[in-house]
PDB file of C-alpha atoms in Angstrom:
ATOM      1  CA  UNK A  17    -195.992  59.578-101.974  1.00 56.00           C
ATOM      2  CA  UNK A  18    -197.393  56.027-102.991  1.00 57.00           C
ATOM      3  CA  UNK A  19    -194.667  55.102-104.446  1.00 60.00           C
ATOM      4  CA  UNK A  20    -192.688  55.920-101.644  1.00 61.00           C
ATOM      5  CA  UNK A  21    -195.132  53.918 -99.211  1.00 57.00           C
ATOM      6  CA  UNK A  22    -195.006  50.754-101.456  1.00 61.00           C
ATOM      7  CA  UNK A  23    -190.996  50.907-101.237  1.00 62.00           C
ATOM      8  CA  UNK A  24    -191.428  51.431 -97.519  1.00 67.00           C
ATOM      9  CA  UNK A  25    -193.820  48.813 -96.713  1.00 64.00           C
ATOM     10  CA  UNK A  26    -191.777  45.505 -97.593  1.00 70.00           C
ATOM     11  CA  UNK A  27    -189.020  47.282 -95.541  1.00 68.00           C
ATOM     12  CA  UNK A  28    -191.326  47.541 -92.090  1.00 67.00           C
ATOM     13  CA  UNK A  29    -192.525  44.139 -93.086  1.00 69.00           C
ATOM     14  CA  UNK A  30    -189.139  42.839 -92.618  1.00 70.00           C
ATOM     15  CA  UNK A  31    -188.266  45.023 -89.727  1.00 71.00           C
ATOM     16  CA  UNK A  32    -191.855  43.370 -87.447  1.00 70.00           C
ATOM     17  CA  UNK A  33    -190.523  40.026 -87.917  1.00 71.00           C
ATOM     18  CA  UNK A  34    -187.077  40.286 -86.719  1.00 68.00           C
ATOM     19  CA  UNK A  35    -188.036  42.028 -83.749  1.00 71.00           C
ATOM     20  CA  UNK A  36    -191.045  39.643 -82.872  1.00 67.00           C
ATOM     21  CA  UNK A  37    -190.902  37.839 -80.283  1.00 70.00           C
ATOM     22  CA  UNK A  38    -191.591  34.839 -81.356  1.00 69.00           C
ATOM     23  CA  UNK A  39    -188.913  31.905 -81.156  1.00 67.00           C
ATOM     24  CA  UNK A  40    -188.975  29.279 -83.551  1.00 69.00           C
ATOM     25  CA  UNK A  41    -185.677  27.674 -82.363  1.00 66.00           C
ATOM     26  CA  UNK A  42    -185.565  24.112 -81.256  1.00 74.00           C
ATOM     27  CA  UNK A  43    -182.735  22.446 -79.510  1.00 69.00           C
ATOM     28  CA  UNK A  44    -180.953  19.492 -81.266  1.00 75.00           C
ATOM     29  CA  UNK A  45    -181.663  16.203 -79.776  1.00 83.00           C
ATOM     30  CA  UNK A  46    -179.143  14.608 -77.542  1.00 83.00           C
ATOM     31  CA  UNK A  47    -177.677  11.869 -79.741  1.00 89.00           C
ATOM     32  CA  UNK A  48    -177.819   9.438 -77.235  1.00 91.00           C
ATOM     33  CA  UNK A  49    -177.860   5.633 -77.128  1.00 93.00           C
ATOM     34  CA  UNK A  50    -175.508   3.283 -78.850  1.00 95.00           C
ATOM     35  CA  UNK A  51    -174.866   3.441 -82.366  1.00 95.00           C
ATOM     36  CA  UNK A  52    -172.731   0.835 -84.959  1.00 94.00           C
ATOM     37  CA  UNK A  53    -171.188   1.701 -88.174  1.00 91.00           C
ATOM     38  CA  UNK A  54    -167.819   2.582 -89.865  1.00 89.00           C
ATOM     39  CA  UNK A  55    -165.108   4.740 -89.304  1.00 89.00           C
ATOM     40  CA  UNK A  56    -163.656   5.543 -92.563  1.00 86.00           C
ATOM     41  CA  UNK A  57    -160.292   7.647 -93.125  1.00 84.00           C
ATOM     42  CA  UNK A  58    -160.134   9.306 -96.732  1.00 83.00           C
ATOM     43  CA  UNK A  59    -156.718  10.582 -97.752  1.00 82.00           C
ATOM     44  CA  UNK A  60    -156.506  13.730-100.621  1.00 79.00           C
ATOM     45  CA  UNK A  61    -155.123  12.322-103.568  1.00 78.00           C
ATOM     46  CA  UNK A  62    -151.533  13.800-104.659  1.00 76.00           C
ATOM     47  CA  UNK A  63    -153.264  16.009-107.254  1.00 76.00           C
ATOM     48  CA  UNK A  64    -155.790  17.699-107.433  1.00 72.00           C
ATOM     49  CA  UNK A  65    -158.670  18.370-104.818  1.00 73.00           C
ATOM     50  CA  UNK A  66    -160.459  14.914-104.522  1.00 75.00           C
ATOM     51  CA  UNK A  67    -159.877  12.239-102.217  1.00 71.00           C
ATOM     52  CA  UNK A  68    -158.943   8.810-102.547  1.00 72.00           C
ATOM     53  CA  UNK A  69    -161.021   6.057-101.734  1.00 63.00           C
ATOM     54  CA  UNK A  70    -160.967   4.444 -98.306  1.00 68.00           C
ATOM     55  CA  UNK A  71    -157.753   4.191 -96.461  1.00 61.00           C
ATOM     56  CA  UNK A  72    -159.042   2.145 -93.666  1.00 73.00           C
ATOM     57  CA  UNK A  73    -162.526   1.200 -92.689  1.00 73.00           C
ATOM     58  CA  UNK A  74    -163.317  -0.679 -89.264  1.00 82.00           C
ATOM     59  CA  UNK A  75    -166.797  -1.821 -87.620  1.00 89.00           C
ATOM     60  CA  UNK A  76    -166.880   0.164 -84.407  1.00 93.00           C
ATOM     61  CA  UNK A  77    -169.798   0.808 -81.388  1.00 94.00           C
ATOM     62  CA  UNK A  78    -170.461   4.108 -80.302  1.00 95.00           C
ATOM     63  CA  UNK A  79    -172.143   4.256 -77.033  1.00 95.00           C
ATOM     64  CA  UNK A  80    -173.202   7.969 -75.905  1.00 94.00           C
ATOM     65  CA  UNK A  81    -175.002   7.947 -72.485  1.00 92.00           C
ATOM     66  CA  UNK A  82    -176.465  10.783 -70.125  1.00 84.00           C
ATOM     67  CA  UNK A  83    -174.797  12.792 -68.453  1.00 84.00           C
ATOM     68  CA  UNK A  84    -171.942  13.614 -71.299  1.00 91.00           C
ATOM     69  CA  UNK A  85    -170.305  10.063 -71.292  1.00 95.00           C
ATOM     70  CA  UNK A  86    -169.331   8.139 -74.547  1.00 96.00           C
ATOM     71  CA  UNK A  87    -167.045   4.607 -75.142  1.00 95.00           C
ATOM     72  CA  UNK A  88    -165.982   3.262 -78.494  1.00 95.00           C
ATOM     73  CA  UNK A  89    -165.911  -0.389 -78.374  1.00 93.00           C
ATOM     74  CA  UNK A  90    -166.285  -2.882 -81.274  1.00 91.00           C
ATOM     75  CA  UNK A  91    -162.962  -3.404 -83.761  1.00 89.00           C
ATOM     76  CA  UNK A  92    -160.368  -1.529 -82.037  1.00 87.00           C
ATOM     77  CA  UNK A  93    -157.306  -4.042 -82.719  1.00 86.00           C
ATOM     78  CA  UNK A  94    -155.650  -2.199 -85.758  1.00 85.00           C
ATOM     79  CA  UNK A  95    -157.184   1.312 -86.948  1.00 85.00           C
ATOM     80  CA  UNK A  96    -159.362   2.853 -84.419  1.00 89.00           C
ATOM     81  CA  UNK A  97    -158.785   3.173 -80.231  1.00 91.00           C
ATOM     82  CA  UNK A  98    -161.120   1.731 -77.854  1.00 93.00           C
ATOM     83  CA  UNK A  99    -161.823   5.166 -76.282  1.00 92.00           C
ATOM     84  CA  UNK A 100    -164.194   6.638 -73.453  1.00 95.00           C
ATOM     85  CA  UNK A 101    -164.360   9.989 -71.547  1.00 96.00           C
ATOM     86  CA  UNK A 102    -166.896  13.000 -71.845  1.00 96.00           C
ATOM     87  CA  UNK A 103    -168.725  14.787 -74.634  1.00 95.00           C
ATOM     88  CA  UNK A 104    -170.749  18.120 -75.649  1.00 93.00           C
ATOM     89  CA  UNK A 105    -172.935  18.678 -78.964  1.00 91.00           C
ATOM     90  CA  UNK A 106    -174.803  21.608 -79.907  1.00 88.00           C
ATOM     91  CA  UNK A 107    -176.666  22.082 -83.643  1.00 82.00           C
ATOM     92  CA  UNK A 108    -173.538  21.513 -85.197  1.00 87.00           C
ATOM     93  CA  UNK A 109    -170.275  20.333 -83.335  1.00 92.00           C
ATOM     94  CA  UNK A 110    -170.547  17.609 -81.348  1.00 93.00           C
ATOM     95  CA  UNK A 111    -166.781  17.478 -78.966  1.00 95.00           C
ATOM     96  CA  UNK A 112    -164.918  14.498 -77.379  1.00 95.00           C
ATOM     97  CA  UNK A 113    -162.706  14.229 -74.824  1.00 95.00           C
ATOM     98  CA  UNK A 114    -161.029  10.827 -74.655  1.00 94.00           C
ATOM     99  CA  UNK A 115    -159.621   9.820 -71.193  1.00 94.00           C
ATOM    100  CA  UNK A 116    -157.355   7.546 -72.770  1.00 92.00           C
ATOM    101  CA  UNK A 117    -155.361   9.856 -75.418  1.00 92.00           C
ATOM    102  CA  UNK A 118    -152.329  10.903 -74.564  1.00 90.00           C
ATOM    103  CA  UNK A 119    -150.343  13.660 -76.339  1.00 89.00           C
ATOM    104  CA  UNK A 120    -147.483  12.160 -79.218  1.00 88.00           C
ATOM    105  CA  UNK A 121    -147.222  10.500 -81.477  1.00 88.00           C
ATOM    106  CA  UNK A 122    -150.586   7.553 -81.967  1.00 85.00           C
ATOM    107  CA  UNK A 123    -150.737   4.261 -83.550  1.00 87.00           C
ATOM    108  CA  UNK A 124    -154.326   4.100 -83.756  1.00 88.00           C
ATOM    109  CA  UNK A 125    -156.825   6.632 -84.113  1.00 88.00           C
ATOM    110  CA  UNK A 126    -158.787   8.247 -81.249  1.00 91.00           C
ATOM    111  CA  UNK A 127    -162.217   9.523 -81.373  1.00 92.00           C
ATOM    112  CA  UNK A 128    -160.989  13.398 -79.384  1.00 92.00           C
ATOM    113  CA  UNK A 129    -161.403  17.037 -80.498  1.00 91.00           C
ATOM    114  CA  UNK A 130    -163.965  18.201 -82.473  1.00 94.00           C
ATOM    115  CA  UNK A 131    -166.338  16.988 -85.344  1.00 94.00           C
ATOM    116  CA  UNK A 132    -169.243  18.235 -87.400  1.00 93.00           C
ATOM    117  CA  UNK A 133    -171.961  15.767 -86.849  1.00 93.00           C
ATOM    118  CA  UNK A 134    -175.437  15.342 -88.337  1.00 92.00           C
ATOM    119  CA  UNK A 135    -178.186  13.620 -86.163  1.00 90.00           C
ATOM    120  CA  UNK A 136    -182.142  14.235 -86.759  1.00 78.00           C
ATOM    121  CA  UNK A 137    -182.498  11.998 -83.531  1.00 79.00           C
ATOM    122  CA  UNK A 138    -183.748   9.146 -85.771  1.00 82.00           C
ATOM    123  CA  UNK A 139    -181.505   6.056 -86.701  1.00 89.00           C
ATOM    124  CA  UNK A 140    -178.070   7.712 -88.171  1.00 92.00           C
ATOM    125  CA  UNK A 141    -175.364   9.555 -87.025  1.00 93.00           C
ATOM    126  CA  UNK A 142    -172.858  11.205 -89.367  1.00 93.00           C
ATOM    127  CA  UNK A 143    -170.036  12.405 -87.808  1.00 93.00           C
ATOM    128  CA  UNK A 144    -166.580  14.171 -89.631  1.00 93.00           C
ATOM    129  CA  UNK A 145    -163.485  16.254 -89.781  1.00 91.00           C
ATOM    130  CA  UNK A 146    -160.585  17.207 -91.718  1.00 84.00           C
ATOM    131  CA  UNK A 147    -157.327  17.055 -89.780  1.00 76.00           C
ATOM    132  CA  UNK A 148    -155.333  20.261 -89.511  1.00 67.00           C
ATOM    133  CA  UNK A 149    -153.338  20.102 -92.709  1.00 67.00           C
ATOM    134  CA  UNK A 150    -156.187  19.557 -94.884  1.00 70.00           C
ATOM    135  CA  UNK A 151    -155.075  16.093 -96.065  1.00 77.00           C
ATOM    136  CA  UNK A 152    -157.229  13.569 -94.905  1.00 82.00           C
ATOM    137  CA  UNK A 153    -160.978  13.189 -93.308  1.00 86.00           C
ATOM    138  CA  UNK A 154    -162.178  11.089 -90.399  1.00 88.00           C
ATOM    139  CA  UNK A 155    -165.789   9.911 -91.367  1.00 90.00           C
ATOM    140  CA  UNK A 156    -167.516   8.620 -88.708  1.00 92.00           C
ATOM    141  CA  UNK A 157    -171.390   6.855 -90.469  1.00 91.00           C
ATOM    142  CA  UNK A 158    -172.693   5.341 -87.440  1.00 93.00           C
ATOM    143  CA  UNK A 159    -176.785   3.902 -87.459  1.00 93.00           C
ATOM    144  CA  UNK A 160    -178.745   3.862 -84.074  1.00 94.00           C
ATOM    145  CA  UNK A 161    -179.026  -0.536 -82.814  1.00 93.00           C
ATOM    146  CA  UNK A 162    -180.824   0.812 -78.971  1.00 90.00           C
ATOM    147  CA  UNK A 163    -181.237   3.638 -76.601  1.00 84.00           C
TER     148      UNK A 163
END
């Protein structure tokens, strides 16, 4: 019987804790403010499963406000869009919706759909994706300049 019980007991450990009800969960914080950095595109190399260096790298400004609004601003001649519309985060995706894309064909890049991001509300912001065909990456490695 005691060796049953000492099987038994790690098992009703486990089984207090997940139905406690106690919530350790803490929402992300909004990553809000105005942030500068580089948008990088990496390309997959011919062979293989790395990716080449940098395609194209521009300065841009990321402004994210309250409630939901964002603009790119900054170096938006060549590579990247000047873009603005409405956005949504959670823990892990962070979504844009750019008022100024429009569906075709695009010359320069536009900061829509969604990204995985990484923000500990602190001074950077990472935020990436791989397009559909599993070719290239958008890299987004932005650093917080004000609120």
């Amino acid at each position: 019987m005691k060796r049953y019980l000492l099987y038994l007991l790690p098992l009703m450990l486990l089984l207090v804790e997940a139905c406690s009800t106690k919530n350790d969960y803490t929402a992300p914080p909004a990553p809000l403010g105005t942030f500068q950095g580089f948008f990088k595109l990496l390309v997959k190399k011919p062979t293989g499963t790395d990716y080449d260096t940098v395609k194209k790298v521009t300065n841009l400004i990321l402004t994210i406000s309250s409630p939901n609004n964002f603009k790119v601003t900054g170096d938006t001649a060549t590579v990247h869009a000047g873009s603005r519309g409405l956005f949504k985060y959670d823990g892990t995706y962070i979504a844009f919706w750019d008022s100024t894309y429009k569906v075709g064909p695009q010359t320069k890049i536009h900061l829509v759909n969604t990204y995985l991001y990484a923000y500990s509300g602190g001074l950077r912001l990472q935020i990436q994706r791989a397009n559909q065909a599993q070719d290239s990456i958008l890299v987004y490695d932005l650093n917080k300049t004000s609120n």
